Coordinates of N, CA and C in Angstrom, one line a residue:
X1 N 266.0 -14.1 1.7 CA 265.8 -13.9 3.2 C 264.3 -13.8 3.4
X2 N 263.9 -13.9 4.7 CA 262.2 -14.4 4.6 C 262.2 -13.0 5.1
X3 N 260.8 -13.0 4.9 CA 260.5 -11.7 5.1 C 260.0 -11.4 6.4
X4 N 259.9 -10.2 6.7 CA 259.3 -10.0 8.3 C 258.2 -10.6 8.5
X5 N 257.7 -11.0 9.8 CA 256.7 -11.6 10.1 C 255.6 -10.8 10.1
X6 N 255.8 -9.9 10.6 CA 254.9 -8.5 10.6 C 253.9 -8.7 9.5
X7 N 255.3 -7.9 8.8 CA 254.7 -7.6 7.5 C 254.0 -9.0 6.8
X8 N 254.7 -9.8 7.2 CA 253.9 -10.8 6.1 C 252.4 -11.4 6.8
X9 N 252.1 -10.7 7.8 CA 251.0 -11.3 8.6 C 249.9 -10.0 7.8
X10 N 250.8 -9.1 7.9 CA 249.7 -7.7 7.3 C 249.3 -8.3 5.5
X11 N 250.4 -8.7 5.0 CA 249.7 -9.2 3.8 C 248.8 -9.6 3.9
X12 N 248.8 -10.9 5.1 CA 247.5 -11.8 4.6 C 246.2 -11.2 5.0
X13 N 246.5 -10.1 5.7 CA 244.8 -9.6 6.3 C 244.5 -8.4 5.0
X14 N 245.3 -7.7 4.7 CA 245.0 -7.0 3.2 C 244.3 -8.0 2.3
X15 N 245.1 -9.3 1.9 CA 244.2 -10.2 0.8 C 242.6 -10.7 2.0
X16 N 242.6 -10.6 3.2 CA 241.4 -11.0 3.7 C 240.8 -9.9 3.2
X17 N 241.0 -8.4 3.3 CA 240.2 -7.6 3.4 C 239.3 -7.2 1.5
X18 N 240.6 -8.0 0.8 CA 239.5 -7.9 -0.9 C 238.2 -8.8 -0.8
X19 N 238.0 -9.7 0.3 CA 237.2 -11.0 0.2 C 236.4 -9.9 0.9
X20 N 236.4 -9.6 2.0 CA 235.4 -8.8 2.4 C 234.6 -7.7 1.8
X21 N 235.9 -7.3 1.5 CA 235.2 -6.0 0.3 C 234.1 -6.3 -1.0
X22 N 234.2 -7.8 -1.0 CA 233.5 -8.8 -1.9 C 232.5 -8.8 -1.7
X23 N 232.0 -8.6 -0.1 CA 230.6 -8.9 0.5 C 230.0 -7.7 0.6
X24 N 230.0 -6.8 0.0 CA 229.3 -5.5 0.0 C 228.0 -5.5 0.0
X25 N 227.1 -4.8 0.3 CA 225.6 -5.4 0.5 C 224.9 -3.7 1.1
X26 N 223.9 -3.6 0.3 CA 222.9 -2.3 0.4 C 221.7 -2.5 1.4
X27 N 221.9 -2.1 2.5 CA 220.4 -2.1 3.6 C 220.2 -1.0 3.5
X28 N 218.6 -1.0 3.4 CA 217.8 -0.5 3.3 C 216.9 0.8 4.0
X29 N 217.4 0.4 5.2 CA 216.7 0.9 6.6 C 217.7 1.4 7.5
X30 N 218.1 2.7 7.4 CA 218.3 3.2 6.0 C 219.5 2.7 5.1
X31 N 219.6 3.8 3.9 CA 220.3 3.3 3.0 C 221.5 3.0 2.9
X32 N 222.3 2.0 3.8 CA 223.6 2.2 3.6 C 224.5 1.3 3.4
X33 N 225.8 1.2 2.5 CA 226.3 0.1 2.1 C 227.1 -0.5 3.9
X34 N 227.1 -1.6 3.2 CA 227.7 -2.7 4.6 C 228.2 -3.7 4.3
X35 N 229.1 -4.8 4.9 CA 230.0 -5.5 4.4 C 229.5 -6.6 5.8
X36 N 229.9 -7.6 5.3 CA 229.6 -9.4 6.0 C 230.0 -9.1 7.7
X37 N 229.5 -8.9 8.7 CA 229.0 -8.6 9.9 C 230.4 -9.4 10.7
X38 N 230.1 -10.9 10.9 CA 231.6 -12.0 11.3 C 232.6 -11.7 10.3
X39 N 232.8 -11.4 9.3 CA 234.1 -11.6 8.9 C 234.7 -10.1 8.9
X40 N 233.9 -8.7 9.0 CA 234.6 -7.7 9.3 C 235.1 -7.6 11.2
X41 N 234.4 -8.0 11.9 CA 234.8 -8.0 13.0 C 235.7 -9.0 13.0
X42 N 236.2 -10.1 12.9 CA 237.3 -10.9 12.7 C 238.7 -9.9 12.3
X43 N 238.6 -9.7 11.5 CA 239.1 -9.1 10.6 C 240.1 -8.2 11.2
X44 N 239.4 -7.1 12.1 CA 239.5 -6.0 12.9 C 239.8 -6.4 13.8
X45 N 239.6 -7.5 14.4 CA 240.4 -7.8 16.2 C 242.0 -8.4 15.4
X46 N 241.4 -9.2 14.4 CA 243.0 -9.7 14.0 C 244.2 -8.4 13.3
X47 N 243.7 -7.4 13.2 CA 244.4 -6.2 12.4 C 244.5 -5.6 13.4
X48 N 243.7 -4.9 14.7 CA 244.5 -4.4 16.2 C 245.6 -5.1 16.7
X49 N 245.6 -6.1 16.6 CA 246.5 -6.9 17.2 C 247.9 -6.8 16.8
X50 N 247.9 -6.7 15.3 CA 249.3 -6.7 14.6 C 249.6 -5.3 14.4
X51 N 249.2 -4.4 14.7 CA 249.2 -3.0 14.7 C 250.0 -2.9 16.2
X52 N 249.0 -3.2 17.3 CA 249.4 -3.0 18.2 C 251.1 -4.0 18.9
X53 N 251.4 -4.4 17.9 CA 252.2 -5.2 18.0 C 253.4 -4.4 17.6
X54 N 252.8 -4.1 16.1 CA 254.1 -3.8 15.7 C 254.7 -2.1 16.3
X55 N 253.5 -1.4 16.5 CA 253.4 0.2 17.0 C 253.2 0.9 18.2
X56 N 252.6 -0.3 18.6 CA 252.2 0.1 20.1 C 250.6 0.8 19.8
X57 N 249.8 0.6 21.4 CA 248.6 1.4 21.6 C 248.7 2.5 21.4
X58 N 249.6 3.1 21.5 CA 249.4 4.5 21.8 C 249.7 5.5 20.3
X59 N 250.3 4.4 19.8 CA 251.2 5.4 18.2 C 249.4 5.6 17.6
X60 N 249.6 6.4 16.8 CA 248.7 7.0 15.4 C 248.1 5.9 14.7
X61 N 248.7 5.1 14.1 CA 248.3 3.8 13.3 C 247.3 3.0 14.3
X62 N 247.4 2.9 15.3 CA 246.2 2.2 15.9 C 245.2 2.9 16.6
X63 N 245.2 4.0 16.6 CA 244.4 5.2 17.0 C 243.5 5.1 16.3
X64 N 244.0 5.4 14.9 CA 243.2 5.9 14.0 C 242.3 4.6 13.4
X65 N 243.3 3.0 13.7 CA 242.4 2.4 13.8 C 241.2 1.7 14.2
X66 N 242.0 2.0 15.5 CA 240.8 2.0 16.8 C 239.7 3.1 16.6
X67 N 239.6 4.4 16.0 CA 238.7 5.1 15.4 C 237.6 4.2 14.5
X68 N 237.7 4.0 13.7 CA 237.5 3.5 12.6 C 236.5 1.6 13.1
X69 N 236.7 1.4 14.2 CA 235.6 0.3 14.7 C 235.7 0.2 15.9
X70 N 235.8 1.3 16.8 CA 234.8 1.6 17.8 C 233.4 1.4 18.2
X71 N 232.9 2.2 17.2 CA 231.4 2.0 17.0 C 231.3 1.2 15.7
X72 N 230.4 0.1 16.5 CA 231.2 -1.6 14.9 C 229.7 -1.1 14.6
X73 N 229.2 -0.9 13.3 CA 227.9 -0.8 12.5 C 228.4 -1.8 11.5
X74 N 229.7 -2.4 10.7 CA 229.8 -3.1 10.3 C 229.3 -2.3 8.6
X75 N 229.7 -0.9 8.7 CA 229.3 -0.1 7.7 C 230.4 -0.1 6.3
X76 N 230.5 0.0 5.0 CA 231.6 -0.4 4.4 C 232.8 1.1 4.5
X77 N 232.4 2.0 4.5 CA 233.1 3.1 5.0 C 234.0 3.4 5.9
X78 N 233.7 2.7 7.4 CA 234.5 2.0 8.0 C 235.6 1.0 8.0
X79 N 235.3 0.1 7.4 CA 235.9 -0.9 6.7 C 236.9 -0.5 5.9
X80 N 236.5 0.4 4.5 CA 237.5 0.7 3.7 C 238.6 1.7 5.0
X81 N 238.3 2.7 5.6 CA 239.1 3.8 6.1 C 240.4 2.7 7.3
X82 N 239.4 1.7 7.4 CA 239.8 0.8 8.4 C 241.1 0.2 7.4
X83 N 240.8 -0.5 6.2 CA 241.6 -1.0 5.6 C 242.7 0.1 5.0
X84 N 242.8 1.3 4.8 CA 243.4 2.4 4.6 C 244.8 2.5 5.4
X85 N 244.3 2.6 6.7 CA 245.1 2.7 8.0 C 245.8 1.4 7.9
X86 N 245.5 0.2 7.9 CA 246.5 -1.1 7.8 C 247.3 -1.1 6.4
X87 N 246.8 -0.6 5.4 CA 247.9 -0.4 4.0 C 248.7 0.8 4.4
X88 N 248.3 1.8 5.4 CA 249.5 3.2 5.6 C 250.6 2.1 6.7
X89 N 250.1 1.4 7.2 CA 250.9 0.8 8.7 C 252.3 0.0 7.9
X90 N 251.5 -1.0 6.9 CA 252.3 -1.7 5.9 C 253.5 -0.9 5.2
X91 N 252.8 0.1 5.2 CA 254.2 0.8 3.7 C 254.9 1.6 5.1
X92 N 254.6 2.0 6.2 CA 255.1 2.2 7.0 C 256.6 1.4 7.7
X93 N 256.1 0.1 7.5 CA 257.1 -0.7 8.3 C 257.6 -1.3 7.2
X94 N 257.6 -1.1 6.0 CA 258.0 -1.9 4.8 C 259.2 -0.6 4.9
X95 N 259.1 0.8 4.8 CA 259.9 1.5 4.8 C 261.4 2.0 5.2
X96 N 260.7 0.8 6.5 CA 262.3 1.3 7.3 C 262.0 1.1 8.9
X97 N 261.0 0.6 9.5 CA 260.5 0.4 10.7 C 260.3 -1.4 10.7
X98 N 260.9 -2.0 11.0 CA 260.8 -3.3 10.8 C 260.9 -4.1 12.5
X99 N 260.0 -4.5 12.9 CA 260.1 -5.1 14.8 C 260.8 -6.2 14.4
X100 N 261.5 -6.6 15.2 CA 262.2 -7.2 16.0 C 261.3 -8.1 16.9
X101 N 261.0 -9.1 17.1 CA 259.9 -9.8 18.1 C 260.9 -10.1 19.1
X102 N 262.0 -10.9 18.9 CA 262.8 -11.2 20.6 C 262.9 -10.1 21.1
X103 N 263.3 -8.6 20.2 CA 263.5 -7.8 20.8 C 261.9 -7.1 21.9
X104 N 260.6 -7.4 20.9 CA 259.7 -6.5 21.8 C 259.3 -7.7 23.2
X105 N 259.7 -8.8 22.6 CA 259.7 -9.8 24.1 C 260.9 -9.1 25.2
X106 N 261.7 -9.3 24.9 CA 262.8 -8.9 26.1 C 262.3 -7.1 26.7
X107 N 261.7 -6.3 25.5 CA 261.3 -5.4 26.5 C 260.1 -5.2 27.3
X108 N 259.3 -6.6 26.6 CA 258.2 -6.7 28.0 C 258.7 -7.2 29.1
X109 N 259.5 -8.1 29.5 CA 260.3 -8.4 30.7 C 260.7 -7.5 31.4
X110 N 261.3 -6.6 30.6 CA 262.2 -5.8 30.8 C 260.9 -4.7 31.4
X111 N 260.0 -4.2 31.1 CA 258.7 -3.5 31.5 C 258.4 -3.7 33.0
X112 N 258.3 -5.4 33.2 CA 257.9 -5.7 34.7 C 259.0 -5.7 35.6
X113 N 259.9 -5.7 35.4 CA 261.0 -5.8 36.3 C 261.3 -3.9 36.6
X114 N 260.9 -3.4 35.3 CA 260.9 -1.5 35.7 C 259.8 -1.3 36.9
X115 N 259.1 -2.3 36.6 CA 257.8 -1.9 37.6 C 258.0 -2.1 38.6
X116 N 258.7 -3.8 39.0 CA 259.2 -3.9 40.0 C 259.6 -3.0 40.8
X117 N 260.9 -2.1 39.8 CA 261.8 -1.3 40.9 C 260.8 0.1 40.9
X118 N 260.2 0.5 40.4 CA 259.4 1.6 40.4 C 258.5 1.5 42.0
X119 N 258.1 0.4 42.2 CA 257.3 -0.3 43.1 C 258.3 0.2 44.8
X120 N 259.3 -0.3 44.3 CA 260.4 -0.4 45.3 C 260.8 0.7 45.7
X121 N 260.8 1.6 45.1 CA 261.5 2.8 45.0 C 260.3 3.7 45.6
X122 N 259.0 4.1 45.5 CA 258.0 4.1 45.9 C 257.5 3.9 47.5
X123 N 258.1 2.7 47.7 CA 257.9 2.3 48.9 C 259.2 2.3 49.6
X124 N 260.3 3.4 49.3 CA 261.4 3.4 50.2 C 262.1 2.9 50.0
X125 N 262.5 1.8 49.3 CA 263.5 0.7 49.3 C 264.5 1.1 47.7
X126 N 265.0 2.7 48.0 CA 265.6 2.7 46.7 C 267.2 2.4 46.1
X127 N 267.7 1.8 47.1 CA 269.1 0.5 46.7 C 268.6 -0.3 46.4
X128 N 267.4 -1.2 46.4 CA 267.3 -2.3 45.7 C 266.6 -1.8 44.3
X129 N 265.6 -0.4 44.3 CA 265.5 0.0 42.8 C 266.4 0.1 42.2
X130 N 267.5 0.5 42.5 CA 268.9 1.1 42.0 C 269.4 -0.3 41.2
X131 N 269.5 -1.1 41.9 CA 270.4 -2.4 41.4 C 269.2 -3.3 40.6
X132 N 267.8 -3.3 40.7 CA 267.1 -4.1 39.6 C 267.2 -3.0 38.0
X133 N 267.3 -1.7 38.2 CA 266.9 -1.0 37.3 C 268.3 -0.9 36.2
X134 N 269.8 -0.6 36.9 CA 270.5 -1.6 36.5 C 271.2 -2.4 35.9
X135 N 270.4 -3.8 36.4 CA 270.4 -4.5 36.1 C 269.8 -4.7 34.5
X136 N 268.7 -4.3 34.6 CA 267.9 -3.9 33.1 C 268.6 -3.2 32.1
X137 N 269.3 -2.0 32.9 CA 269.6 -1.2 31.6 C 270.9 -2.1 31.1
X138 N 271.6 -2.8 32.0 CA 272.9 -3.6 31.3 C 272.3 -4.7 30.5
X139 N 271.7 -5.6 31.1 CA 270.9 -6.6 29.9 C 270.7 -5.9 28.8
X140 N 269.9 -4.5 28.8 CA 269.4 -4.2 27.4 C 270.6 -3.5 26.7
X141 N 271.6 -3.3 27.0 CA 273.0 -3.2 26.5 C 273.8 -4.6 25.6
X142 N 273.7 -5.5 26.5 CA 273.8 -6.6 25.9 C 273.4 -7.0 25.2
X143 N 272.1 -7.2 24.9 CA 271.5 -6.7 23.7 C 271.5 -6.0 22.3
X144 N 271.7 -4.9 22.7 CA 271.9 -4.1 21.6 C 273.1 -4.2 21.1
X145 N 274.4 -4.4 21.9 CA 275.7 -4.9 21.5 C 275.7 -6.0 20.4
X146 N 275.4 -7.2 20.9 CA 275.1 -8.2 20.4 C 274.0 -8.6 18.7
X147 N 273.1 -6.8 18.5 CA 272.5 -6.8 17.5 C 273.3 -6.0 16.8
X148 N 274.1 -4.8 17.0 CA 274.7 -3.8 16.5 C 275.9 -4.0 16.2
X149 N 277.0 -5.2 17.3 CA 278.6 -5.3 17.1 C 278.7 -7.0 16.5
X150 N 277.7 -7.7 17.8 CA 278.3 -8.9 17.6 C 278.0 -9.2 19.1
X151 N 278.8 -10.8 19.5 CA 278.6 -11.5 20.8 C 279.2 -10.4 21.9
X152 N 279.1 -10.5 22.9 CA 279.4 -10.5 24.0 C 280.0 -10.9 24.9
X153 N 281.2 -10.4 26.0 CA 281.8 -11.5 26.4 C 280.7 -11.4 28.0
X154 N 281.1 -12.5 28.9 CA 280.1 -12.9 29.9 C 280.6 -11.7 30.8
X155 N 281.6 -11.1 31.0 CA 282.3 -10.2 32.0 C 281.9 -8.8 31.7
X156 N 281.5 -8.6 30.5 CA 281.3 -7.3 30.1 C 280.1 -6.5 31.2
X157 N 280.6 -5.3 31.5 CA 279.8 -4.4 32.6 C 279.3 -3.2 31.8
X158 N 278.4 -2.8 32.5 CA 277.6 -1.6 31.9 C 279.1 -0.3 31.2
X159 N 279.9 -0.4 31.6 CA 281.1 1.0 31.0 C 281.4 -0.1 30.1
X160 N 282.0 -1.1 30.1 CA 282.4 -1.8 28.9 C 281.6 -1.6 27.5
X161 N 280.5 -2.0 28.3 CA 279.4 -2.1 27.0 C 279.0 -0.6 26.6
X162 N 279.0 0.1 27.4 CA 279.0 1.6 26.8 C 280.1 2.1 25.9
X163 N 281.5 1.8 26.2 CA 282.2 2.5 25.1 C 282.4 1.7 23.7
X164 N 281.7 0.8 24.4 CA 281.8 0.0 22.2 C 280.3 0.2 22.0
X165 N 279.5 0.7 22.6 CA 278.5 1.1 21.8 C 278.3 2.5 22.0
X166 N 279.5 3.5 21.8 CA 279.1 4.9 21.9 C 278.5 5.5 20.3
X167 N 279.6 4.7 19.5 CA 279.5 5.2 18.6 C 277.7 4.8 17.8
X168 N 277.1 3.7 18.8 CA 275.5 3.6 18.3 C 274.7 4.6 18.5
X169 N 274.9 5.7 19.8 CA 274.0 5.7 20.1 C 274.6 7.5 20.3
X170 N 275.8 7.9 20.5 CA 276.3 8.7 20.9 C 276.5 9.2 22.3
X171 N 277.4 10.7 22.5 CA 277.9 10.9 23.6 C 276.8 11.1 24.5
X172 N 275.6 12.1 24.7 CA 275.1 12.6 25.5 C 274.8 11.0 26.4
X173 N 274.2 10.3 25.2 CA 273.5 8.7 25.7 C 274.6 7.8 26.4
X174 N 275.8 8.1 25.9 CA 277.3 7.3 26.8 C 277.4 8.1 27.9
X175 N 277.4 9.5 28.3 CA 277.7 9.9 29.2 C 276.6 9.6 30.5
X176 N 275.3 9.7 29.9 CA 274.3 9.7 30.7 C 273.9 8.0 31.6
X177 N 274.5 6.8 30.6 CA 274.9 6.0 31.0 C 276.2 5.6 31.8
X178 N 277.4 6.5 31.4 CA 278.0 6.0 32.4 C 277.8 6.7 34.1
X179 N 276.9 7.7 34.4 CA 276.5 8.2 35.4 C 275.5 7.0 36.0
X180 N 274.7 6.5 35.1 CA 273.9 5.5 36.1 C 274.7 4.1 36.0
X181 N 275.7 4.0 35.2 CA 276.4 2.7 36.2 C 277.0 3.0 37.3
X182 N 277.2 4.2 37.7 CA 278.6 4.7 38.6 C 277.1 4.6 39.9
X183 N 276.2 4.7 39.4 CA 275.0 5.0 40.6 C 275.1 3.1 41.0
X184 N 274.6 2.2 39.5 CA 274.2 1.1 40.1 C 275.2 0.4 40.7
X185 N 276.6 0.7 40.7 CA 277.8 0.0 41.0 C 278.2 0.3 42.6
X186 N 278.1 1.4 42.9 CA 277.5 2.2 44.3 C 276.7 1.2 45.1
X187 N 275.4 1.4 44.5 CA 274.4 0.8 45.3 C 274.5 -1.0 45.7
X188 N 275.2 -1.6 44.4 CA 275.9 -2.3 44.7 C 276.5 -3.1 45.4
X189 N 277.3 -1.8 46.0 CA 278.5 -2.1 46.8 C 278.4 -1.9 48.4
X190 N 276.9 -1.2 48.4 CA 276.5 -0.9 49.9 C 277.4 0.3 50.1
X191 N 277.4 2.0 49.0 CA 278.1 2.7 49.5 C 277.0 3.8 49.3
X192 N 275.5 3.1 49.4 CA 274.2 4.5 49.8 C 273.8 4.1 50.9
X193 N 273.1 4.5 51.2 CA 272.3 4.8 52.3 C 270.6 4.5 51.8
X194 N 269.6 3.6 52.2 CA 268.0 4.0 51.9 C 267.5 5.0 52.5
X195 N 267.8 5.5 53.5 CA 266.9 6.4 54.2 C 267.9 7.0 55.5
X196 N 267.5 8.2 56.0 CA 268.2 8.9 57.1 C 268.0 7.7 58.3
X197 N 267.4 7.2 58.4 CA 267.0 6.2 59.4 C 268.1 5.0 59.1
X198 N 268.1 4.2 58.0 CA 269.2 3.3 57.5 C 270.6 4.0 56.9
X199 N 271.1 4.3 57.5 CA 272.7 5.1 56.7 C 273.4 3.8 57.0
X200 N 274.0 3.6 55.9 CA 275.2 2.5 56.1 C 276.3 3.4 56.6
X201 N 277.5 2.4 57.0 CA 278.9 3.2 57.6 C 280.2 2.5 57.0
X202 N 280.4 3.0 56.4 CA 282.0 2.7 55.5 C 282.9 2.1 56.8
X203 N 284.6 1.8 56.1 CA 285.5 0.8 56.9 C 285.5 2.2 58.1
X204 N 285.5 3.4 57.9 CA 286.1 4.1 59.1 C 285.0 4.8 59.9
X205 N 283.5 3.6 59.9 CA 282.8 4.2 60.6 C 281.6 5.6 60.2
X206 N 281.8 6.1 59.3 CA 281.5 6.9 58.5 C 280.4 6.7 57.8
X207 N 279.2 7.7 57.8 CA 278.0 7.0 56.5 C 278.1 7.5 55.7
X208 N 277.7 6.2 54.5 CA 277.3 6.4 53.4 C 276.5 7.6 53.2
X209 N 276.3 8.5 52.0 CA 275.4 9.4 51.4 C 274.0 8.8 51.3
X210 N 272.9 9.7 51.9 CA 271.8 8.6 51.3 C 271.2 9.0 49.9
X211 N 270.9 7.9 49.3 CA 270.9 8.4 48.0 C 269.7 8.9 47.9
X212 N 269.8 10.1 46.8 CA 268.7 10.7 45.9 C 267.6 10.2 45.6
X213 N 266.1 10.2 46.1 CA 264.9 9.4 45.3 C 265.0 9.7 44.2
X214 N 265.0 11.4 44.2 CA 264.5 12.1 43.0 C 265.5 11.4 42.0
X215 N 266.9 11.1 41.9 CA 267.8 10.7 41.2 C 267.2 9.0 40.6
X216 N 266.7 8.4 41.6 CA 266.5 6.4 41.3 C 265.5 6.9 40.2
X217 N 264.2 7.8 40.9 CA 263.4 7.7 39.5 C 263.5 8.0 38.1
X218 N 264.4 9.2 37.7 CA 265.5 9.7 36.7 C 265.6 8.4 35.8
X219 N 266.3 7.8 36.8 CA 267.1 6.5 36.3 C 266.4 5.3 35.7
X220 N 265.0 5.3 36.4 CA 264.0 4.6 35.9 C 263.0 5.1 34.8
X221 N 262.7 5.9 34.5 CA 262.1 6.8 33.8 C 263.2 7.1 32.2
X222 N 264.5 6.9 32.6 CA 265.3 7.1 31.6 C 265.7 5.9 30.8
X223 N 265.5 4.7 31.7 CA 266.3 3.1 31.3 C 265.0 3.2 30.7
X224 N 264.0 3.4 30.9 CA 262.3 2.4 30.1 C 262.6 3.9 28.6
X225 N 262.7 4.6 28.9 CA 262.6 5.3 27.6 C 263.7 5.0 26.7
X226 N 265.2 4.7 27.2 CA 266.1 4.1 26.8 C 265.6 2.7 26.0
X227 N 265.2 1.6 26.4 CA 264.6 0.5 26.2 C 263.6 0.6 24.8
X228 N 262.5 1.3 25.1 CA 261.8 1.6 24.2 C 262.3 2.4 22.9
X229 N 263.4 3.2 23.1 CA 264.0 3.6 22.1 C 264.9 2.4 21.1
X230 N 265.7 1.8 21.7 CA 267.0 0.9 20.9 C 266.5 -0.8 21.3
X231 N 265.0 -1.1 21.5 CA 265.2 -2.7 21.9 C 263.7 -2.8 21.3
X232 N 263.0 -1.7 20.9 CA 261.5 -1.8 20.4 C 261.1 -2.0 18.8
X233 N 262.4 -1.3 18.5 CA 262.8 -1.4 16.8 C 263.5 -1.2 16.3
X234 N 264.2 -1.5 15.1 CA 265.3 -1.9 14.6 C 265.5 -0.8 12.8
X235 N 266.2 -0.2 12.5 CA 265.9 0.8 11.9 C 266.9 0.5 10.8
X236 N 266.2 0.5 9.4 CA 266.9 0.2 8.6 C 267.0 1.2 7.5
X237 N 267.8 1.7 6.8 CA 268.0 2.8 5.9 C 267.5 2.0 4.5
X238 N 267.3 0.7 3.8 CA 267.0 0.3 3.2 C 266.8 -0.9 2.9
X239 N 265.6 -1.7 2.7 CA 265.6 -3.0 2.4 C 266.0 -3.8 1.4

C-alpha cells in the first residue's frame, strides 16, 4: 500500500535537510556556525507548509516551528531545532495521526459555507443559518459514514445517518445531533420564525416560535468543532 503522502513528502525534506546540514560553514563576525542561506529558507517555507497541512497553524508542531525561523539568521542551531520539530511531526503522524487530504479538502468547504451561515445568523437571517449549517453537518455525516461503514444511500437524512454511526462516535454526540436535525428539519419546513417582526403562521393561523439566536450559534460553533474533530483526521491504532 503506498504510503501517506504526508509522510512521504516529510521524508523527502528530512533527506533535504542532511544536504543542508552538509553546508555548515563558520563566520567569523562573530563566531557562529551557519548553514547555506537559499537552501535553508527553501527548505523552511517547504516544511511550514506540510506541517501546517498536516496539523494545522495553531497545533505545537508548527509553533514551535514557526519559533525556530522567525528570526531567519540562517544560523545552524536553528536549523538543527528546526529539523528536530519536523522528525517529532514525522514520528507523530507515523504513529497513528495520518490526514486524510479529501478529507481536509471537504472541511475547507465545509469552513466557508460555516462562515456563510455565521455571517447570516449575525445579520438576522437565522432560518437560513439553520438550514446551510445543516446542511454541512449532514454532508459531513456522509462522509464519515461512507469512511467508517461504507456507501451511502442518496435518501439518507441526518437521523438515518446518526444511528448507524452512533456506535463511531457515541451517545452524548448522537443525541446532540439528533437535536440539531430536529432544529434543521424545522427550519426547513418554515415552522420558526426569524424575528418578532417576521413570525410565520401555521395552517390554523397561529405563529411559529421564533427561533433561539443563542441556539443557531450553538449549532454552528458545535458542527465546525464536530467537523474538525471526525473529517480532519483519521486515527489509526496501528500501521
Amino acid at each position: 500500500m503506498r504510503q501517506n503522502p504526508i509522510l512521504e513528502r516529510i521524508d523527502q525534506l528530512l533527506e533535504e535537510a542532511q544536504t543542508i546540514h552538509g553546508s555548515v560553514y563558520v563566520d567569523t563576525a562573530p563566531i557562529r556556525e551557519k548553514v547555506d542561506e537559499e537552501a535553508f529558507r527553501s527548505w523552511s517555507v517547504s516544511c511550514s507548509h506540510v506541517i501546517s497541512l498536516a496539523f494545522g497553524r495553531e497545533s505545537e508542531h508548527y509553533r514551535a516551528f514557526d519559533r525556530e525561523i522567525s528570526d531567519f539568521y540562517n544560523l545552524f542551531r536553528n536549523f538543527a531545532r528546526a529539523r528536530a520539530v519536523l522528525k517529532a511531526a514525522r514520528e507523530d503522524l507515523a504513529a497513528g495521526m495520518l490526514v486524510k487530504l479529501e478529507d481536509l479538502a471537504a472541511a475547507e468547504v465545509f469552513d466557508d459555507m460555516l462562515e456563510m451561515a455565521l455571517h447570516l445568523h449575525e445579520s438576522g437571517y437565522h432560518i437560513a443559518a439553520v438550514s446551510i449549517t445543516g446542511a454541512v453537518l449532514e454532508d459531513a455525516l456522509r462522509k464519515l459514514h461512507a469512511r467508517e461503514i461504507g456507501s451511502v444511500a442518496d435518501e439518507s437524512k441526518i437521523s438515518v445517518l446518526n444511528d448507524a454511526l452512533k456506535d463511531v462516535y457515541g451517545q452524548p454526540t448522537w443525541r446532540q445531533i439528533q437535536t440539531w436535525g430536529d432544529i434543521r428539519n424545522d427550519a426547513d419546513h418554515g415552522k420558526y420564525s426569524n424575528s418578532e417582526q417576521q413570525k410565520a403562521l401555521d395552517a390554523n393561523g397561529e405563529p411559529y416560535p421564533v427561533i433561539d439566536p443563542r441556539q443557531v450559534r450553538r449549532m454552528i460553533d458545535w458542527t465546525r468543532d464536530f467537523m474538525e474533530k471526525h473529517l480532519t483526521y483519521e486515527e489509526h491504532s496501528a500501521l
